Coordinates of C-alpha atoms and ligand atoms in Angstrom, one line a residue:
M1 CA -26.0 243.8 39.3
S2 CA -24.1 241.9 42.0
I3 CA -25.6 238.5 42.7
S4 CA -24.1 236.0 45.2
N5 CA -25.2 232.4 45.5
K6 CA -22.1 231.4 47.6
G7 CA -24.0 230.9 50.9
I8 CA -26.5 228.5 49.5
L9 CA -23.9 226.6 47.4
E10 CA -22.0 225.9 50.6
L11 CA -25.2 225.1 52.6
L12 CA -26.3 222.5 50.0
G13 CA -22.9 221.3 48.9
I14 CA -23.4 222.0 45.2
Q15 CA -21.6 223.9 42.4
F16 CA -24.6 225.5 40.6
P17 CA -27.6 227.0 42.4
I18 CA -30.0 224.8 40.4
I19 CA -32.2 222.2 42.1
Q20 CA -34.1 219.6 40.2
A21 CA -37.5 219.6 41.8
P22 CA -38.6 216.3 43.5
M23 CA -41.6 215.1 41.4
A24 CA -43.5 212.2 42.9
G25 CA -44.3 209.7 40.1
A26 CA -42.3 211.6 37.5
D27 CA -38.7 211.9 38.7
S28 CA -36.3 208.9 38.7
P29 CA -33.0 207.9 40.3
D30 CA -31.3 208.5 36.9
L31 CA -32.7 212.0 36.8
A32 CA -31.5 212.9 40.3
A33 CA -28.1 211.3 39.7
A34 CA -27.5 213.2 36.4
V35 CA -28.3 216.6 38.0
T36 CA -26.2 216.0 41.1
A37 CA -23.3 214.6 39.0
S38 CA -23.3 217.8 36.9
G39 CA -23.1 220.1 39.9
G40 CA -26.8 220.9 40.7
L41 CA -28.9 219.3 43.4
G42 CA -30.7 216.1 42.4
S43 CA -33.9 215.2 44.2
L44 CA -35.9 212.0 44.7
A45 CA -39.5 212.3 45.7
C46 CA -40.3 209.6 48.3
A47 CA -44.0 210.4 48.9
L48 CA -45.2 207.5 46.7
L49 CA -42.2 205.1 47.4
S50 CA -42.1 202.2 49.9
A51 CA -39.0 202.0 52.1
E52 CA -37.6 199.3 49.8
Q53 CA -38.2 201.4 46.7
T54 CA -36.5 204.4 48.4
R55 CA -33.5 202.3 49.4
D56 CA -33.2 201.0 45.9
G57 CA -33.6 204.5 44.4
V58 CA -30.9 205.9 46.6
A59 CA -28.6 202.9 45.9
A60 CA -29.0 203.5 42.2
I61 CA -28.1 207.2 42.6
R62 CA -25.1 206.4 44.8
K63 CA -23.7 204.1 42.1
Q64 CA -23.5 207.1 39.9
T65 CA -22.6 209.9 42.2
S66 CA -21.7 210.6 45.9
G67 CA -22.6 214.3 45.5
S68 CA -25.4 216.1 47.4
L69 CA -28.8 214.4 47.2
N70 CA -32.2 215.7 48.3
L71 CA -34.9 213.3 49.5
N72 CA -38.4 214.8 49.5
Y73 CA -41.5 213.9 51.7
F74 CA -45.0 215.1 52.0
C75 CA -46.0 216.0 55.5
H76 CA -49.7 216.6 55.3
S77 CA -52.0 215.7 58.2
M78 CA -54.7 213.1 57.6
P79 CA -58.2 214.6 57.4
T80 CA -60.1 214.2 60.6
N81 CA -63.6 214.8 59.1
A82 CA -63.7 213.1 55.8
T83 CA -67.2 211.6 56.0
G84 CA -70.0 212.5 53.7
F85 CA -67.9 213.0 50.6
E86 CA -68.1 209.5 49.1
S87 CA -71.6 209.6 47.5
E88 CA -71.2 213.1 45.9
W89 CA -67.7 212.3 44.7
K90 CA -68.9 209.0 43.1
N91 CA -71.9 210.9 41.5
L92 CA -69.4 213.3 39.9
L93 CA -67.1 210.5 38.7
R94 CA -69.8 207.9 37.7
P95 CA -70.4 209.1 34.1
H96 CA -66.7 209.0 33.5
Y97 CA -66.4 205.5 34.9
E98 CA -69.3 204.5 32.6
R99 CA -67.7 206.2 29.6
L100 CA -64.6 204.0 30.1
G101 CA -66.6 200.8 30.8
L102 CA -65.8 200.8 34.5
D103 CA -68.0 200.5 37.6
V104 CA -67.4 203.0 40.4
E105 CA -69.1 200.8 43.0
S106 CA -66.6 197.9 42.5
V107 CA -63.4 199.8 43.4
Q108 CA -61.7 198.3 46.4
P109 CA -60.2 200.4 49.2
G110 CA -56.5 201.2 48.5
V111 CA -53.4 202.2 50.3
L112 CA -53.4 205.9 51.3
R113 CA -50.4 208.3 51.2
M114 CA -49.5 208.6 54.9
P115 CA -47.8 211.6 56.4
F116 CA -44.2 211.7 57.5
D117 CA -43.7 209.3 60.5
A118 CA -41.0 207.7 62.7
P119 CA -40.1 204.9 60.2
A120 CA -39.5 207.6 57.5
A121 CA -37.2 209.4 60.0
D122 CA -35.4 206.1 60.6
L123 CA -34.9 205.5 56.9
I124 CA -33.5 209.0 56.3
E125 CA -31.0 208.5 59.1
E126 CA -30.0 205.2 57.5
L127 CA -29.7 206.7 54.0
A128 CA -28.0 209.9 55.2
P129 CA -28.9 212.3 52.3
Q130 CA -27.3 215.7 52.5
V131 CA -30.7 217.4 52.1
V132 CA -34.3 216.6 53.0
S133 CA -37.1 218.8 51.6
F134 CA -40.8 218.8 52.7
H135 CA -44.0 219.8 50.9
F136 CA -47.1 220.9 52.9
G137 CA -45.3 222.3 55.9
L138 CA -43.0 220.3 58.2
P139 CA -43.3 217.1 60.2
E140 CA -43.4 217.1 64.0
T141 CA -40.6 219.1 65.6
R142 CA -39.0 216.0 67.1
Y143 CA -38.4 214.5 63.6
V144 CA -37.0 217.8 62.3
A145 CA -34.7 217.9 65.3
R146 CA -33.5 214.3 64.6
L147 CA -32.6 215.1 61.0
K148 CA -30.9 218.3 61.9
A149 CA -28.9 216.4 64.5
C150 CA -27.5 214.2 61.7
G151 CA -26.3 217.4 59.9
I152 CA -29.0 217.1 57.2
R153 CA -30.1 220.4 55.7
I154 CA -33.9 221.0 55.9
L155 CA -35.9 222.7 53.2
S156 CA -39.6 223.2 52.8
T157 CA -42.0 225.0 50.5
A158 CA -43.7 228.3 51.3
T159 CA -46.5 229.8 49.1
S160 CA -46.7 233.1 51.1
T161 CA -44.5 235.3 53.2
R162 CA -46.4 234.1 56.3
E163 CA -45.5 230.5 55.5
A164 CA -41.9 231.4 54.8
L165 CA -41.6 233.1 58.2
W166 CA -43.2 230.1 59.9
L167 CA -40.7 227.7 58.3
E168 CA -37.8 229.9 59.3
A169 CA -39.0 230.0 62.9
Q170 CA -39.3 226.2 62.9
G171 CA -35.6 225.9 61.9
C172 CA -35.6 225.4 58.2
D173 CA -32.2 226.0 56.6
A174 CA -33.7 227.5 53.4
V175 CA -37.2 228.1 52.1
I176 CA -38.5 227.2 48.7
A177 CA -40.8 230.1 47.5
Q178 CA -43.2 228.4 45.2
G179 CA -45.1 230.8 43.0
S180 CA -48.5 230.0 41.6
E181 CA -47.0 229.3 38.1
A182 CA -45.5 226.1 39.5
G183 CA -46.4 222.6 38.2
G184 CA -47.6 220.0 40.7
H185 CA -49.2 220.4 44.1
R186 CA -49.3 223.8 45.8
G187 CA -47.2 223.4 48.9
M188 CA -49.7 225.6 50.9
F189 CA -50.2 224.7 54.5
L190 CA -51.2 227.9 56.4
E191 CA -52.9 229.4 53.3
H192 CA -56.1 227.8 52.1
D193 CA -57.4 229.9 49.2
A194 CA -56.0 228.6 45.9
D195 CA -57.3 231.7 44.1
A196 CA -55.2 233.9 46.3
Q197 CA -51.9 232.1 45.6
I198 CA -49.1 234.5 44.7
G199 CA -47.0 234.6 41.5
T200 CA -43.3 233.9 41.6
L201 CA -42.2 237.5 41.0
A202 CA -44.1 239.0 43.9
L203 CA -43.6 236.0 46.2
V204 CA -39.8 235.8 45.8
A205 CA -39.5 239.6 46.3
G206 CA -41.7 239.5 49.4
V207 CA -40.1 236.4 51.0
T208 CA -36.5 237.5 50.4
A209 CA -37.3 240.8 52.1
A210 CA -38.9 239.0 55.1
V211 CA -36.6 236.1 56.0
K212 CA -32.9 235.8 56.8
I213 CA -32.4 232.2 55.6
P214 CA -31.7 231.6 51.9
V215 CA -34.6 231.6 49.5
I216 CA -35.0 229.1 46.6
A217 CA -37.3 230.4 43.8
A218 CA -39.7 227.9 42.1
G219 CA -42.6 228.2 39.7
G220 CA -42.6 228.9 36.0
I221 CA -38.8 229.1 35.8
A222 CA -37.7 227.2 32.7
D223 CA -34.7 229.0 31.2
A224 CA -31.7 231.2 32.0
R225 CA -33.7 234.4 31.9
G226 CA -36.1 233.1 34.5
I227 CA -33.2 232.0 36.7
Y228 CA -31.5 235.3 36.4
A229 CA -34.7 237.2 37.3
A230 CA -35.1 235.0 40.4
F231 CA -31.5 235.9 41.5
A232 CA -32.2 239.6 40.8
L233 CA -35.1 239.3 43.2
G234 CA -32.8 238.0 45.9
A235 CA -33.2 234.2 45.5
G236 CA -30.0 232.3 46.2
A237 CA -31.1 229.3 44.1
V238 CA -33.9 228.0 41.8
Q239 CA -35.9 224.8 41.8
L240 CA -37.1 223.7 38.4
G241 CA -39.7 220.9 37.9
T242 CA -41.3 221.2 34.6
A243 CA -38.1 221.9 32.8
Y244 CA -36.7 218.5 34.0
L245 CA -39.8 216.7 32.8
F246 CA -38.5 217.3 29.3
C247 CA -35.4 215.2 30.0
P248 CA -35.2 211.6 28.8
E249 CA -34.5 210.5 32.4
A250 CA -38.0 211.7 33.6
N251 CA -40.2 208.8 34.3
I252 CA -43.3 209.9 32.4
S253 CA -45.5 208.2 29.7
P254 CA -45.2 209.0 26.0
L255 CA -48.7 210.5 26.2
Y256 CA -47.7 212.9 29.0
R257 CA -44.5 213.8 27.2
A258 CA -46.4 214.6 24.0
A259 CA -48.9 216.8 25.9
L260 CA -45.9 218.7 27.5
A261 CA -44.3 219.2 24.1
R262 CA -47.5 220.8 22.8
A263 CA -48.3 222.8 26.0
T264 CA -48.4 226.6 25.8
D265 CA -48.5 229.1 28.6
A266 CA -52.3 229.0 28.6
D267 CA -52.8 225.2 28.8
T268 CA -52.4 224.5 32.6
V269 CA -54.9 225.0 35.4
L270 CA -55.1 224.5 39.1
T271 CA -57.2 221.5 39.9
N272 CA -58.0 219.5 43.0
L273 CA -59.5 216.5 41.1
F274 CA -56.6 214.1 41.3
S275 CA -55.8 214.3 45.0
G276 CA -58.1 216.7 46.8
R277 CA -55.4 219.4 47.0
P278 CA -54.8 222.1 44.4
A279 CA -52.1 221.2 41.9
R280 CA -51.2 222.7 38.5
G281 CA -51.4 220.4 35.4
I282 CA -52.3 220.4 31.8
A283 CA -56.1 220.7 31.3
N284 CA -57.8 217.7 29.7
R285 CA -61.3 216.3 29.4
F286 CA -61.6 215.2 33.0
I287 CA -60.5 218.6 34.3
R288 CA -62.8 220.5 31.9
D289 CA -65.8 218.3 32.6
C290 CA -65.5 218.0 36.4
G291 CA -63.5 221.0 37.6
P292 CA -61.0 222.3 37.6
M293 CA -61.8 222.7 41.3
A294 CA -64.6 220.4 42.5
A295 CA -66.3 221.1 45.9
S296 CA -67.2 217.4 46.2
A297 CA -63.6 216.2 45.9
P298 CA -62.7 214.6 49.3
P299 CA -59.7 216.2 51.2
F300 CA -56.2 215.1 50.4
P301 CA -55.1 212.4 50.1
L302 CA -58.6 210.7 49.9
A303 CA -59.6 211.9 46.4
G304 CA -56.8 210.0 44.6
H305 CA -58.3 206.6 45.3
L306 CA -61.3 206.8 43.0
V307 CA -59.4 208.7 40.3
G308 CA -56.8 205.9 40.0
P309 CA -58.9 203.6 37.8
L310 CA -59.8 206.4 35.4
K311 CA -56.1 207.3 35.0
A312 CA -55.2 203.7 34.4
A313 CA -58.0 203.1 31.9
S314 CA -57.1 206.3 30.0
Q315 CA -53.5 205.2 29.8
R316 CA -54.5 201.8 28.5
A317 CA -56.7 203.4 25.9
G318 CA -53.9 205.6 24.7
S319 CA -55.9 208.7 25.6
E320 CA -54.8 211.7 27.7
D321 CA -58.4 212.4 28.7
Y322 CA -58.0 211.3 32.4
L323 CA -54.3 211.5 32.8
Q324 CA -52.7 213.5 35.6
M325 CA -50.2 215.7 33.8
W326 CA -48.6 218.1 36.3
A327 CA -46.9 221.0 34.6
G328 CA -46.1 224.6 35.3
Q329 CA -46.8 227.7 33.2
G330 CA -43.3 227.6 31.8
A331 CA -43.9 224.4 29.8
G332 CA -43.7 226.2 26.5
L333 CA -40.2 227.5 27.3
C334 CA -38.6 224.1 28.0
R335 CA -36.1 222.2 25.8
S336 CA -35.6 218.5 25.6
M337 CA -32.1 217.3 26.5
P338 CA -30.4 215.0 29.0
A339 CA -30.6 216.3 32.6
G340 CA -26.9 216.7 33.1
T341 CA -26.7 218.7 29.8
L342 CA -29.7 220.8 30.8
T343 CA -28.2 221.7 34.2
Q344 CA -24.8 222.6 32.7
T345 CA -26.4 224.6 29.8
L346 CA -28.6 226.6 32.2
A347 CA -25.6 227.3 34.4
D348 CA -23.5 228.5 31.4
E349 CA -26.4 230.6 30.0
V350 CA -27.0 232.3 33.4
R351 CA -23.2 233.1 33.7
A352 CA -23.4 234.6 30.2
L353 CA -26.2 236.9 31.3
R354 CA -24.3 238.2 34.4
Ligands
FMN1 C1 -44.7 216.4 37.9 C2 -44.5 217.2 39.2 C3 -44.5 216.5 40.4 C4 -44.2 217.2 41.6 N1 -44.1 216.5 42.8 C5 -43.6 217.1 43.9 C6 -43.3 216.4 45.0 O1 -43.4 215.2 45.1 N2 -42.7 217.1 46.1 C7 -42.5 218.4 46.0 O2 -42.0 219.0 47.0 N3 -42.8 219.2 45.0 C8 -43.4 218.6 43.9 N4 -43.6 219.3 42.7 C9 -43.5 220.8 42.8 C10 -42.0 221.2 42.6 O3 -41.3 221.0 43.8 C11 -41.9 222.7 42.2 O4 -42.5 223.5 43.1 C12 -42.4 223.0 40.8 O5 -42.1 222.0 39.9 C13 -41.8 224.3 40.3 O6 -42.5 224.8 39.2 P1 -42.2 224.4 37.7 O7 -42.8 223.1 37.5 O8 -42.9 225.5 36.9 O9 -40.7 224.4 37.5 C14 -44.0 218.6 41.5 C15 -44.0 219.3 40.3 C16 -44.2 218.6 39.1 C17 -44.2 219.3 37.8

């Protein structure tokens, strides 16, 4: 079989076609730096970071490497009709608040995850990463044009061929085909039915046949065989999230790490309980009792606010019952080693398969 990754290596300025997935709340500057320094593409998820935290994160990475870096942003639109959810949502959560000795009525309003905006575009121009990737579609055309004018490569996630064609038409340089096995949020933005989300094998084959831009395969890819299979389907690169959670550089709690180490292929589910959008994570008491998909969950990003206290109390109690533990179906295939070693090992193992 002849496989060529040359185009995408040049496009992204990397040596191996392996991208460490941006993972909001779970990645770290050290993780991104280690992957980039070893020849892959390191990513820093900025969705939950302030401008100051983003600047500090990029500075920490730049102390370790000047290689290609991907900054990642969510570009959802804020819900326009989010009234009427509050009381049903509180009713669903109340028994769990009580179980943890908390009062659902005393939670104060919090800061919401805002979509991509002008200050974010300013910050990217200042920090000048080589690559910017988006989840949930793309921001307004004028922001994409500004970033492209700086020579930044633009990637975004597609969960169907229709979404991939749309991203190509909007000027994306490459598309991340995210199969339903993937850990974390579904990047879906034209699709709305979580049950109809497509597995990585069928999605990557369909997307590579439909678009002319390079395709990056994501979802359930955790070892060299998975990477090789993605290349055989026509992907130019792979994006791995769950595999990098097993690295010491991942910024996750010991409880989450222990759950990952135990996870089998049957332990993850798609749930909307933590944010209002479908995302894949390790099933726990909260997901089993209230979901996995709850009709009363407010739309993204509104649901997260009332779940925050449950997560914090669970963490304090040393229990994984209410933790958000995003993981893909490949968790059982992952190995624990430093991120640079993992990137090199995977690259060597794929070469040996060729
Ligand atoms: C803990 C976690 C957090 C994630 N956060 C983000 C994010 O902030 N932005 C994003 O584009 N994708 C995010 N993803 C999805 C990944 O980009 C990617 O699609 C997924 O990890 C691939 O599947 P895998 O986990 O089976 O390798 C996240 C995934 C995980 C596991």
